[in-house]
Amino acid sequence: MTLPSASSEYALQEISTKYLLRARLARAIGEVCQMAAKSDVEADLSVTLAVEHPESADEYQFLSAITPAPPGRSYKGRGDTLSRRCDNTHNVLAFLNKASPQDLRSHNFFPPPAPTTRATLSSVTVARKSRFIAGRYTKYSRNVSNSPFIINNVKVAPTSVAEQIGLPLQEAYQATDYKFVGSGREDVDVRMLGTGRPFYIELVNPRRAHLTPEELDNVRQTAINSFAPVQAVGILREIKAHLTAGIKEGEENKTKEYACLVWLKDPIAADEAAVKVRPYQEGFTVQQKCPVRVMNRRALLTRPKQIHTLDVKILEPHFALVTLSTEAGTYIKEFVHSDCGRSSPSLAEILDTSADLLELDVVNVDLAWPPAAES
């Protein structure tokens, strides 16, 4: 649509009809709802109107005779049919922009044919932008997975951290769905202790826009923490979407501390173990090939990982308590038993005996989280 500009009645300024329609609809919706409304893609609450007009649904078909495929996309081998090339509004507009008035006129489309039926409103969708809740959790069970653990439609672990934290928050915010994201994840048989693992929950299309800090803490204490094996520690805090990137930083760059109960094939005295471990106590690099247990879903690469500290305390001749701090992403189980020599040096290699991991705990994830509240 073109309208005269303010400077000249002959100069024309192009204005898309969709912007005029949006503005008019926003005003009408605002009047009905008795609230301010405007067309704004960044708005917190959105109302999407779907309009159907079957009579004009196939009007674009004539474009196949007058325009080539739009640039920037390859259609080789796909059958260059119009239905494939005009598979969305963007492509139809690209075709129209390449067509001349003469092309349109030759197909009786300049001006377009007048409709004989009215368009109908097929659906109205109201949605609110996601809310993000940040916190930390501890896990005291060796039978709770990080996210729902399902194999062949059978739930292997009875519940998960994601469910125990996400479902109460989803209910409190009356959200359509939730997404749980942690700074890394522990295996189902690994406990998460100390100050907990950082996480955030994305609440999709919440009907409640906000909870007060007091309401959030009430959800934490009465709903989430009613399940003893999983606890949300500290505070839960609403954060802006851009702050969730901090979780990825913790997953990839931060230091993590572990405690392991290890079985040793050969009995080792405390002083002997101390001598063997001493060269490694202040840090070293372990080369880790893709572990056998995850070869089906990980790239077959060798990854160097930094072990920052290592300490071995002999409990009994065949048992040791191993504490270590490592670079994020280090495979601790494989470091202990060597994974058939795929992790080197391993604890088994350092102590010169076969070793196996009996129990593993994460005792600290070094990440400042949740982020401070924005003013």
mmCIF file of N, CA and C in Angstrom, residues 247-368:
data_model
loop_
_atom_site.group_PDB
_atom_site.id
_atom_site.type_symbol
_atom_site.label_atom_id
_atom_site.label_comp_id
_atom_site.label_asym_id
_atom_site.label_seq_id
_atom_site.Cartn_x
_atom_site.Cartn_y
_atom_site.Cartn_z
ATOM 1 N N ILE A 247 25.114 -20.294 32.737
ATOM 2 C CA ILE A 247 25.121 -21.731 33.005
ATOM 3 C C ILE A 247 26.098 -22.439 32.073
ATOM 4 N N LYS A 248 26.121 -22.055 30.812
ATOM 5 C CA LYS A 248 27.018 -22.680 29.842
ATOM 6 C C LYS A 248 28.467 -22.431 30.214
ATOM 7 N N GLU A 249 28.754 -21.243 30.736
ATOM 8 C CA GLU A 249 30.111 -20.930 31.186
ATOM 9 C C GLU A 249 30.543 -21.915 32.266
ATOM 10 N N GLY A 250 29.652 -22.189 33.212
ATOM 11 C CA GLY A 250 29.987 -23.119 34.274
ATOM 12 C C GLY A 250 30.176 -24.529 33.767
ATOM 13 N N GLU A 251 29.377 -24.911 32.767
ATOM 14 C CA GLU A 251 29.461 -26.260 32.224
ATOM 15 C C GLU A 251 30.781 -26.492 31.516
ATOM 16 N N GLU A 252 31.337 -25.455 30.889
ATOM 17 C CA GLU A 252 32.503 -25.631 30.039
ATOM 18 C C GLU A 252 33.813 -25.178 30.676
ATOM 19 N N ASN A 253 33.766 -24.200 31.576
ATOM 20 C CA ASN A 253 35.003 -23.548 32.001
ATOM 21 C C ASN A 253 35.338 -23.652 33.479
ATOM 22 N N LYS A 254 34.411 -24.005 34.327
ATOM 23 C CA LYS A 254 34.647 -23.918 35.760
ATOM 24 C C LYS A 254 35.260 -25.200 36.322
ATOM 25 N N THR A 255 35.750 -25.085 37.564
ATOM 26 C CA THR A 255 36.350 -26.207 38.267
ATOM 27 C C THR A 255 35.288 -26.955 39.066
ATOM 28 N N LYS A 256 35.420 -28.276 39.104
ATOM 29 C CA LYS A 256 34.505 -29.107 39.879
ATOM 30 C C LYS A 256 35.310 -30.020 40.797
ATOM 31 N N GLU A 257 34.759 -30.268 41.976
ATOM 32 C CA GLU A 257 35.450 -31.082 42.975
ATOM 33 C C GLU A 257 34.656 -32.357 43.234
ATOM 34 N N TYR A 258 35.402 -33.457 43.420
ATOM 35 C CA TYR A 258 34.781 -34.769 43.570
ATOM 36 C C TYR A 258 35.383 -35.526 44.749
ATOM 37 N N ALA A 259 34.608 -36.458 45.276
ATOM 38 C CA ALA A 259 35.086 -37.420 46.266
ATOM 39 C C ALA A 259 34.686 -38.812 45.791
ATOM 40 N N CYS A 260 35.628 -39.760 45.811
ATOM 41 C CA CYS A 260 35.382 -41.095 45.275
ATOM 42 C C CYS A 260 35.783 -42.168 46.288
ATOM 43 N N LEU A 261 34.972 -43.192 46.382
ATOM 44 C CA LEU A 261 35.356 -44.402 47.098
ATOM 45 C C LEU A 261 35.831 -45.401 46.054
ATOM 46 N N VAL A 262 37.100 -45.816 46.171
ATOM 47 C CA VAL A 262 37.741 -46.611 45.124
ATOM 48 C C VAL A 262 38.211 -47.952 45.691
ATOM 49 N N TRP A 263 37.985 -49.007 44.910
ATOM 50 C CA TRP A 263 38.520 -50.333 45.237
ATOM 51 C C TRP A 263 39.819 -50.540 44.479
ATOM 52 N N LEU A 264 40.825 -51.085 45.174
ATOM 53 C CA LEU A 264 42.135 -51.353 44.590
ATOM 54 C C LEU A 264 42.383 -52.856 44.588
ATOM 55 N N LYS A 265 42.799 -53.394 43.465
ATOM 56 C CA LYS A 265 43.023 -54.838 43.366
ATOM 57 C C LYS A 265 44.125 -55.297 44.302
ATOM 58 N N ASP A 266 45.230 -54.555 44.337
ATOM 59 C CA ASP A 266 46.362 -54.917 45.194
ATOM 60 C C ASP A 266 46.349 -54.062 46.451
ATOM 61 N N PRO A 267 46.620 -54.638 47.604
ATOM 62 C CA PRO A 267 46.680 -53.841 48.832
ATOM 63 C C PRO A 267 47.827 -52.842 48.771
ATOM 64 N N ILE A 268 47.557 -51.621 49.188
ATOM 65 C CA ILE A 268 48.567 -50.559 49.154
ATOM 66 C C ILE A 268 48.592 -49.881 50.518
ATOM 67 N N ALA A 269 49.779 -49.715 51.061
ATOM 68 C CA ALA A 269 49.932 -49.019 52.336
ATOM 69 C C ALA A 269 49.818 -47.520 52.114
ATOM 70 N N ALA A 270 49.472 -46.792 53.169
ATOM 71 C CA ALA A 270 49.263 -45.351 53.061
ATOM 72 C C ALA A 270 50.522 -44.634 52.612
ATOM 73 N N ASP A 271 51.689 -45.017 53.172
ATOM 74 C CA ASP A 271 52.927 -44.324 52.801
ATOM 75 C C ASP A 271 53.323 -44.625 51.362
ATOM 76 N N GLU A 272 53.038 -45.841 50.892
ATOM 77 C CA GLU A 272 53.335 -46.193 49.500
ATOM 78 C C GLU A 272 52.458 -45.384 48.548
ATOM 79 N N ALA A 273 51.184 -45.269 48.876
ATOM 80 C CA ALA A 273 50.277 -44.485 48.038
ATOM 81 C C ALA A 273 50.696 -43.028 48.003
ATOM 82 N N ALA A 274 51.134 -42.488 49.142
ATOM 83 C CA ALA A 274 51.547 -41.085 49.203
ATOM 84 C C ALA A 274 52.721 -40.823 48.273
ATOM 85 N N VAL A 275 53.678 -41.759 48.234
ATOM 86 C CA VAL A 275 54.847 -41.599 47.366
ATOM 87 C C VAL A 275 54.430 -41.604 45.894
ATOM 88 N N LYS A 276 53.530 -42.504 45.526
ATOM 89 C CA LYS A 276 53.119 -42.620 44.125
ATOM 90 C C LYS A 276 52.280 -41.426 43.662
ATOM 91 N N VAL A 277 51.500 -40.852 44.577
ATOM 92 C CA VAL A 277 50.599 -39.756 44.213
ATOM 93 C C VAL A 277 51.294 -38.404 44.242
ATOM 94 N N ARG A 278 52.378 -38.290 45.037
ATOM 95 C CA ARG A 278 53.006 -36.980 45.258
ATOM 96 C C ARG A 278 53.307 -36.220 43.960
ATOM 97 N N PRO A 279 53.855 -36.833 42.904
ATOM 98 C CA PRO A 279 54.154 -36.067 41.678
ATOM 99 C C PRO A 279 52.911 -35.499 40.984
ATOM 100 N N TYR A 280 51.742 -35.992 41.358
ATOM 101 C CA TYR A 280 50.511 -35.580 40.681
ATOM 102 C C TYR A 280 49.627 -34.673 41.536
ATOM 103 N N GLN A 281 50.025 -34.431 42.776
ATOM 104 C CA GLN A 281 49.141 -33.714 43.698
ATOM 105 C C GLN A 281 48.840 -32.287 43.265
ATOM 106 N N GLU A 282 49.793 -31.638 42.616
ATOM 107 C CA GLU A 282 49.632 -30.223 42.273
ATOM 108 C C GLU A 282 49.085 -29.996 40.875
ATOM 109 N N GLY A 283 48.668 -31.058 40.218
ATOM 110 C CA GLY A 283 48.015 -30.882 38.926
ATOM 111 C C GLY A 283 48.735 -31.541 37.769
ATOM 112 N N PHE A 284 47.971 -32.002 36.792
ATOM 113 C CA PHE A 284 48.517 -32.636 35.596
ATOM 114 C C PHE A 284 47.400 -32.732 34.566
ATOM 115 N N THR A 285 47.753 -33.108 33.357
ATOM 116 C CA THR A 285 46.781 -33.237 32.270
ATOM 117 C C THR A 285 46.552 -34.706 31.960
ATOM 118 N N VAL A 286 45.293 -35.087 31.878
ATOM 119 C CA VAL A 286 44.939 -36.445 31.489
ATOM 120 C C VAL A 286 44.363 -36.406 30.076
ATOM 121 N N GLN A 287 44.820 -37.315 29.236
ATOM 122 C CA GLN A 287 44.308 -37.433 27.872
ATOM 123 C C GLN A 287 43.186 -38.470 27.881
ATOM 124 N N GLN A 288 41.991 -38.040 27.520
ATOM 125 C CA GLN A 288 40.832 -38.922 27.591
ATOM 126 C C GLN A 288 40.212 -39.131 26.214
ATOM 127 N N LYS A 289 40.311 -40.365 25.741
ATOM 128 C CA LYS A 289 39.580 -40.720 24.536
ATOM 129 C C LYS A 289 38.101 -40.881 24.885
ATOM 130 N N CYS A 290 37.275 -40.814 23.866
ATOM 131 C CA CYS A 290 35.832 -40.948 24.103
ATOM 132 C C CYS A 290 35.556 -42.229 24.887
ATOM 133 N N PRO A 291 34.917 -42.126 26.063
ATOM 134 C CA PRO A 291 34.667 -43.318 26.881
ATOM 135 C C PRO A 291 33.830 -44.366 26.151
ATOM 136 N N VAL A 292 34.119 -45.620 26.445
ATOM 137 C CA VAL A 292 33.385 -46.721 25.829
ATOM 138 C C VAL A 292 31.890 -46.603 26.111
ATOM 139 N N ARG A 293 31.526 -46.176 27.329
ATOM 140 C CA ARG A 293 30.112 -46.153 27.717
ATOM 141 C C ARG A 293 29.296 -45.095 26.979
ATOM 142 N N VAL A 294 29.951 -44.127 26.338
ATOM 143 C CA VAL A 294 29.199 -43.089 25.621
ATOM 144 C C VAL A 294 29.599 -43.004 24.149
ATOM 145 N N MET A 295 30.278 -44.040 23.655
ATOM 146 C CA MET A 295 30.744 -44.002 22.264
ATOM 147 C C MET A 295 29.599 -43.877 21.274
ATOM 148 N N ASN A 296 28.409 -44.336 21.658
ATOM 149 C CA ASN A 296 27.274 -44.276 20.730
ATOM 150 C C ASN A 296 26.706 -42.880 20.578
ATOM 151 N N ARG A 297 27.103 -41.930 21.448
ATOM 152 C CA ARG A 297 26.531 -40.581 21.358
ATOM 153 C C ARG A 297 27.565 -39.466 21.497
ATOM 154 N N ARG A 298 28.854 -39.785 21.444
ATOM 155 C CA ARG A 298 29.902 -38.775 21.533
ATOM 156 C C ARG A 298 30.881 -38.946 20.378
ATOM 157 N N ALA A 299 31.467 -37.830 19.955
ATOM 158 C CA ALA A 299 32.472 -37.876 18.892
ATOM 159 C C ALA A 299 33.708 -38.621 19.387
ATOM 160 N N LEU A 300 34.317 -39.403 18.509
ATOM 161 C CA LEU A 300 35.484 -40.212 18.884
ATOM 162 C C LEU A 300 36.741 -39.351 18.856
ATOM 163 N N LEU A 301 36.881 -38.518 19.867
ATOM 164 C CA LEU A 301 38.002 -37.594 19.968
ATOM 165 C C LEU A 301 38.800 -37.875 21.233
ATOM 166 N N THR A 302 40.053 -37.401 21.237
ATOM 167 C CA THR A 302 40.867 -37.417 22.449
ATOM 168 C C THR A 302 40.869 -36.013 23.025
ATOM 169 N N ARG A 303 40.424 -35.886 24.258
ATOM 170 C CA ARG A 303 40.272 -34.575 24.888
ATOM 171 C C ARG A 303 41.236 -34.442 26.060
ATOM 172 N N PRO A 304 42.110 -33.437 26.037
ATOM 173 C CA PRO A 304 42.966 -33.193 27.207
ATOM 174 C C PRO A 304 42.163 -32.495 28.296
ATOM 175 N N LYS A 305 42.237 -33.006 29.513
ATOM 176 C CA LYS A 305 41.534 -32.423 30.648
ATOM 177 C C LYS A 305 42.511 -32.221 31.801
ATOM 178 N N GLN A 306 42.337 -31.101 32.488
ATOM 179 C CA GLN A 306 43.248 -30.738 33.566
ATOM 180 C C GLN A 306 42.728 -31.256 34.908
ATOM 181 N N ILE A 307 43.582 -32.014 35.605
ATOM 182 C CA ILE A 307 43.331 -32.379 36.998
ATOM 183 C C ILE A 307 44.098 -31.369 37.841
ATOM 184 N N HIS A 308 43.411 -30.543 38.599
ATOM 185 C CA HIS A 308 44.072 -29.470 39.347
ATOM 186 C C HIS A 308 44.708 -29.978 40.633
ATOM 187 N N THR A 309 44.018 -30.819 41.365
ATOM 188 C CA THR A 309 44.563 -31.395 42.599
ATOM 189 C C THR A 309 44.125 -32.848 42.697
ATOM 190 N N LEU A 310 44.952 -33.659 43.378
ATOM 191 C CA LEU A 310 44.643 -35.076 43.570
ATOM 192 C C LEU A 310 45.150 -35.509 44.937
ATOM 193 N N ASP A 311 44.295 -36.169 45.702
ATOM 194 C CA ASP A 311 44.694 -36.678 47.010
ATOM 195 C C ASP A 311 44.094 -38.067 47.197
ATOM 196 N N VAL A 312 44.900 -38.981 47.709
ATOM 197 C CA VAL A 312 44.462 -40.357 47.940
ATOM 198 C C VAL A 312 44.682 -40.705 49.403
ATOM 199 N N LYS A 313 43.617 -41.097 50.076
ATOM 200 C CA LYS A 313 43.690 -41.504 51.477
ATOM 201 C C LYS A 313 43.301 -42.977 51.572
ATOM 202 N N ILE A 314 44.258 -43.809 51.992
ATOM 203 C CA ILE A 314 43.998 -45.238 52.114
ATOM 204 C C ILE A 314 43.147 -45.488 53.358
ATOM 205 N N LEU A 315 41.973 -46.096 53.157
ATOM 206 C CA LEU A 315 41.076 -46.406 54.270
ATOM 207 C C LEU A 315 41.372 -47.791 54.830
ATOM 208 N N GLU A 316 41.502 -48.753 53.932
ATOM 209 C CA GLU A 316 41.898 -50.123 54.233
ATOM 210 C C GLU A 316 42.790 -50.562 53.088
ATOM 211 N N PRO A 317 43.492 -51.664 53.207
ATOM 212 C CA PRO A 317 44.451 -52.044 52.161
ATOM 213 C C PRO A 317 43.885 -52.040 50.742
ATOM 214 N N HIS A 318 42.601 -52.366 50.585
ATOM 215 C CA HIS A 318 42.026 -52.431 49.233
ATOM 216 C C HIS A 318 41.070 -51.276 48.925
ATOM 217 N N PHE A 319 40.964 -50.311 49.837
ATOM 218 C CA PHE A 319 39.991 -49.238 49.646
ATOM 219 C C PHE A 319 40.633 -47.879 49.908
ATOM 220 N N ALA A 320 40.241 -46.897 49.076
ATOM 221 C CA ALA A 320 40.808 -45.552 49.216
ATOM 222 C C ALA A 320 39.725 -44.506 48.994
ATOM 223 N N LEU A 321 39.873 -43.393 49.691
ATOM 224 C CA LEU A 321 39.047 -42.208 49.452
ATOM 225 C C LEU A 321 39.866 -41.255 48.601
ATOM 226 N N VAL A 322 39.397 -40.977 47.410
ATOM 227 C CA VAL A 322 40.116 -40.120 46.461
ATOM 228 C C VAL A 322 39.352 -38.811 46.320
ATOM 229 N N THR A 323 40.029 -37.707 46.555
ATOM 230 C CA THR A 323 39.435 -36.385 46.336
ATOM 231 C C THR A 323 40.237 -35.675 45.264
ATOM 232 N N LEU A 324 39.545 -34.989 44.377
ATOM 233 C CA LEU A 324 40.225 -34.306 43.282
ATOM 234 C C LEU A 324 39.379 -33.148 42.789
ATOM 235 N N SER A 325 40.060 -32.149 42.251
ATOM 236 C CA SER A 325 39.382 -31.042 41.570
ATOM 237 C C SER A 325 39.845 -31.048 40.124
ATOM 238 N N THR A 326 38.908 -30.836 39.211
ATOM 239 C CA THR A 326 39.210 -31.004 37.800
ATOM 240 C C THR A 326 38.573 -29.915 36.955
ATOM 241 N N GLU A 327 39.038 -29.854 35.744
ATOM 242 C CA GLU A 327 38.383 -29.039 34.720
ATOM 243 C C GLU A 327 37.004 -29.621 34.436
ATOM 244 N N ALA A 328 36.039 -28.765 34.170
ATOM 245 C CA ALA A 328 34.697 -29.239 33.828
ATOM 246 C C ALA A 328 34.763 -30.127 32.593
ATOM 247 N N GLY A 329 33.988 -31.186 32.602
ATOM 248 C CA GLY A 329 33.954 -32.091 31.464
ATOM 249 C C GLY A 329 34.880 -33.277 31.581
ATOM 250 N N THR A 330 35.602 -33.396 32.695
ATOM 251 C CA THR A 330 36.484 -34.540 32.904
ATOM 252 C C THR A 330 35.648 -35.774 33.240
ATOM 253 N N TYR A 331 35.975 -36.901 32.630
ATOM 254 C CA TYR A 331 35.291 -38.158 32.932
ATOM 255 C C TYR A 331 35.973 -38.798 34.140
ATOM 256 N N ILE A 332 35.332 -38.699 35.310
ATOM 257 C CA ILE A 332 35.951 -39.148 36.551
ATOM 258 C C ILE A 332 36.011 -40.668 36.625
ATOM 259 N N LYS A 333 34.949 -41.339 36.262
ATOM 260 C CA LYS A 333 34.943 -42.803 36.319
ATOM 261 C C LYS A 333 36.066 -43.378 35.463
ATOM 262 N N GLU A 334 36.239 -42.823 34.285
ATOM 263 C CA GLU A 334 37.279 -43.315 33.378
ATOM 264 C C GLU A 334 38.675 -42.964 33.893
ATOM 265 N N PHE A 335 38.809 -41.812 34.555
ATOM 266 C CA PHE A 335 40.105 -41.464 35.141
ATOM 267 C C PHE A 335 40.497 -42.474 36.214
ATOM 268 N N VAL A 336 39.531 -42.976 36.956
ATOM 269 C CA VAL A 336 39.844 -43.928 38.031
ATOM 270 C C VAL A 336 40.308 -45.261 37.462
ATOM 271 N N HIS A 337 39.525 -45.868 36.566
ATOM 272 C CA HIS A 337 39.852 -47.245 36.139
ATOM 273 C C HIS A 337 40.558 -47.313 34.792
ATOM 274 N N SER A 338 40.743 -46.190 34.139
ATOM 275 C CA SER A 338 41.500 -46.024 32.878
ATOM 276 C C SER A 338 40.690 -46.335 31.634
ATOM 277 N N ASP A 339 39.529 -46.976 31.761
ATOM 278 C CA ASP A 339 38.683 -47.259 30.591
ATOM 279 C C ASP A 339 39.464 -48.033 29.534
ATOM 280 N N CYS A 340 40.066 -49.126 29.970
ATOM 281 C CA CYS A 340 40.869 -49.979 29.073
ATOM 282 C C CYS A 340 42.031 -49.204 28.459
ATOM 283 N N GLY A 341 42.617 -48.302 29.252
ATOM 284 C CA GLY A 341 43.755 -47.530 28.785
ATOM 285 C C GLY A 341 43.393 -46.305 27.974
ATOM 286 N N ARG A 342 42.104 -45.983 27.856
ATOM 287 C CA ARG A 342 41.684 -44.847 27.040
ATOM 288 C C ARG A 342 41.845 -43.518 27.770
ATOM 289 N N SER A 343 42.015 -43.542 29.096
ATOM 290 C CA SER A 343 42.333 -42.340 29.872
ATOM 291 C C SER A 343 43.715 -42.522 30.483
ATOM 292 N N SER A 344 44.616 -41.582 30.202
ATOM 293 C CA SER A 344 45.986 -41.723 30.691
ATOM 294 C C SER A 344 46.607 -40.353 30.962
ATOM 295 N N PRO A 345 47.299 -40.203 32.132
ATOM 296 C CA PRO A 345 47.421 -41.204 33.193
ATOM 297 C C PRO A 345 46.118 -41.340 33.966
ATOM 298 N N SER A 346 45.868 -42.536 34.453
ATOM 299 C CA SER A 346 44.688 -42.810 35.270
ATOM 300 C C SER A 346 45.128 -43.084 36.699
ATOM 301 N N LEU A 347 44.167 -43.132 37.612
ATOM 302 C CA LEU A 347 44.505 -43.469 38.994
ATOM 303 C C LEU A 347 45.084 -44.874 39.065
ATOM 304 N N ALA A 348 44.513 -45.797 38.285
ATOM 305 C CA ALA A 348 45.046 -47.159 38.255
ATOM 306 C C ALA A 348 46.501 -47.160 37.799
ATOM 307 N N GLU A 349 46.815 -46.339 36.824
ATOM 308 C CA GLU A 349 48.185 -46.243 36.321
ATOM 309 C C GLU A 349 49.104 -45.618 37.359
ATOM 310 N N ILE A 350 48.630 -44.582 38.039
ATOM 311 C CA ILE A 350 49.446 -43.892 39.047
ATOM 312 C C ILE A 350 49.769 -44.820 40.214
ATOM 313 N N LEU A 351 48.784 -45.604 40.659
ATOM 314 C CA LEU A 351 48.990 -46.507 41.799
ATOM 315 C C LEU A 351 49.504 -47.875 41.374
ATOM 316 N N ASP A 352 49.636 -48.091 40.074
ATOM 317 C CA ASP A 352 50.189 -49.331 39.527
ATOM 318 C C ASP A 352 49.381 -50.556 39.966
ATOM 319 N N THR A 353 48.074 -50.462 39.837
ATOM 320 C CA THR A 353 47.188 -51.578 40.152
ATOM 321 C C THR A 353 45.846 -51.341 39.474
ATOM 322 N N SER A 354 45.060 -52.370 39.352
ATOM 323 C CA SER A 354 43.704 -52.193 38.834
ATOM 324 C C SER A 354 42.863 -51.462 39.871
ATOM 325 N N ALA A 355 41.996 -50.595 39.411
ATOM 326 C CA ALA A 355 41.149 -49.814 40.316
ATOM 327 C C ALA A 355 39.748 -49.731 39.737
ATOM 328 N N ASP A 356 38.789 -49.613 40.619
ATOM 329 C CA ASP A 356 37.407 -49.447 40.165
ATOM 330 C C ASP A 356 36.685 -48.487 41.101
ATOM 331 N N LEU A 357 35.762 -47.752 40.524
ATOM 332 C CA LEU A 357 35.016 -46.750 41.282
ATOM 333 C C LEU A 357 33.781 -47.393 41.908
ATOM 334 N N LEU A 358 33.660 -47.276 43.225
ATOM 335 C CA LEU A 358 32.503 -47.820 43.927
ATOM 336 C C LEU A 358 31.423 -46.772 44.127
ATOM 337 N N GLU A 359 31.811 -45.583 44.547
ATOM 338 C CA GLU A 359 30.863 -44.492 44.762
ATOM 339 C C GLU A 359 31.515 -43.177 44.366
ATOM 340 N N LEU A 360 30.693 -42.276 43.809
ATOM 341 C CA LEU A 360 31.195 -40.971 43.368
ATOM 342 C C LEU A 360 30.241 -39.881 43.828
ATOM 343 N N ASP A 361 30.815 -38.829 44.392
ATOM 344 C CA ASP A 361 30.048 -37.651 44.799
ATOM 345 C C ASP A 361 30.661 -36.410 44.175
ATOM 346 N N VAL A 362 29.823 -35.515 43.677
ATOM 347 C CA VAL A 362 30.264 -34.168 43.308
ATOM 348 C C VAL A 362 30.109 -33.313 44.559
ATOM 349 N N VAL A 363 31.190 -32.670 44.995
ATOM 350 C CA VAL A 363 31.119 -31.916 46.251
ATOM 351 C C VAL A 363 31.134 -30.408 46.040
ATOM 352 N N ASN A 364 31.478 -29.956 44.830
ATOM 353 C CA ASN A 364 31.437 -28.505 44.589
ATOM 354 C C ASN A 364 31.473 -28.213 43.095
ATOM 355 N N VAL A 365 30.667 -27.249 42.670
ATOM 356 C CA VAL A 365 30.715 -26.701 41.306
ATOM 357 C C VAL A 365 31.013 -25.220 41.450
ATOM 358 N N ASP A 366 32.184 -24.816 40.996
ATOM 359 C CA ASP A 366 32.677 -23.456 41.236
ATOM 360 C C ASP A 366 32.068 -22.481 40.228
ATOM 361 N N LEU A 367 30.901 -21.973 40.555
ATOM 362 C CA LEU A 367 30.229 -21.000 39.694
ATOM 363 C C LEU A 367 29.379 -20.085 40.564
ATOM 364 N N ALA A 368 29.556 -18.776 40.387
ATOM 365 C CA ALA A 368 28.740 -17.803 41.125
ATOM 366 C C ALA A 368 27.327 -17.822 40.546
#
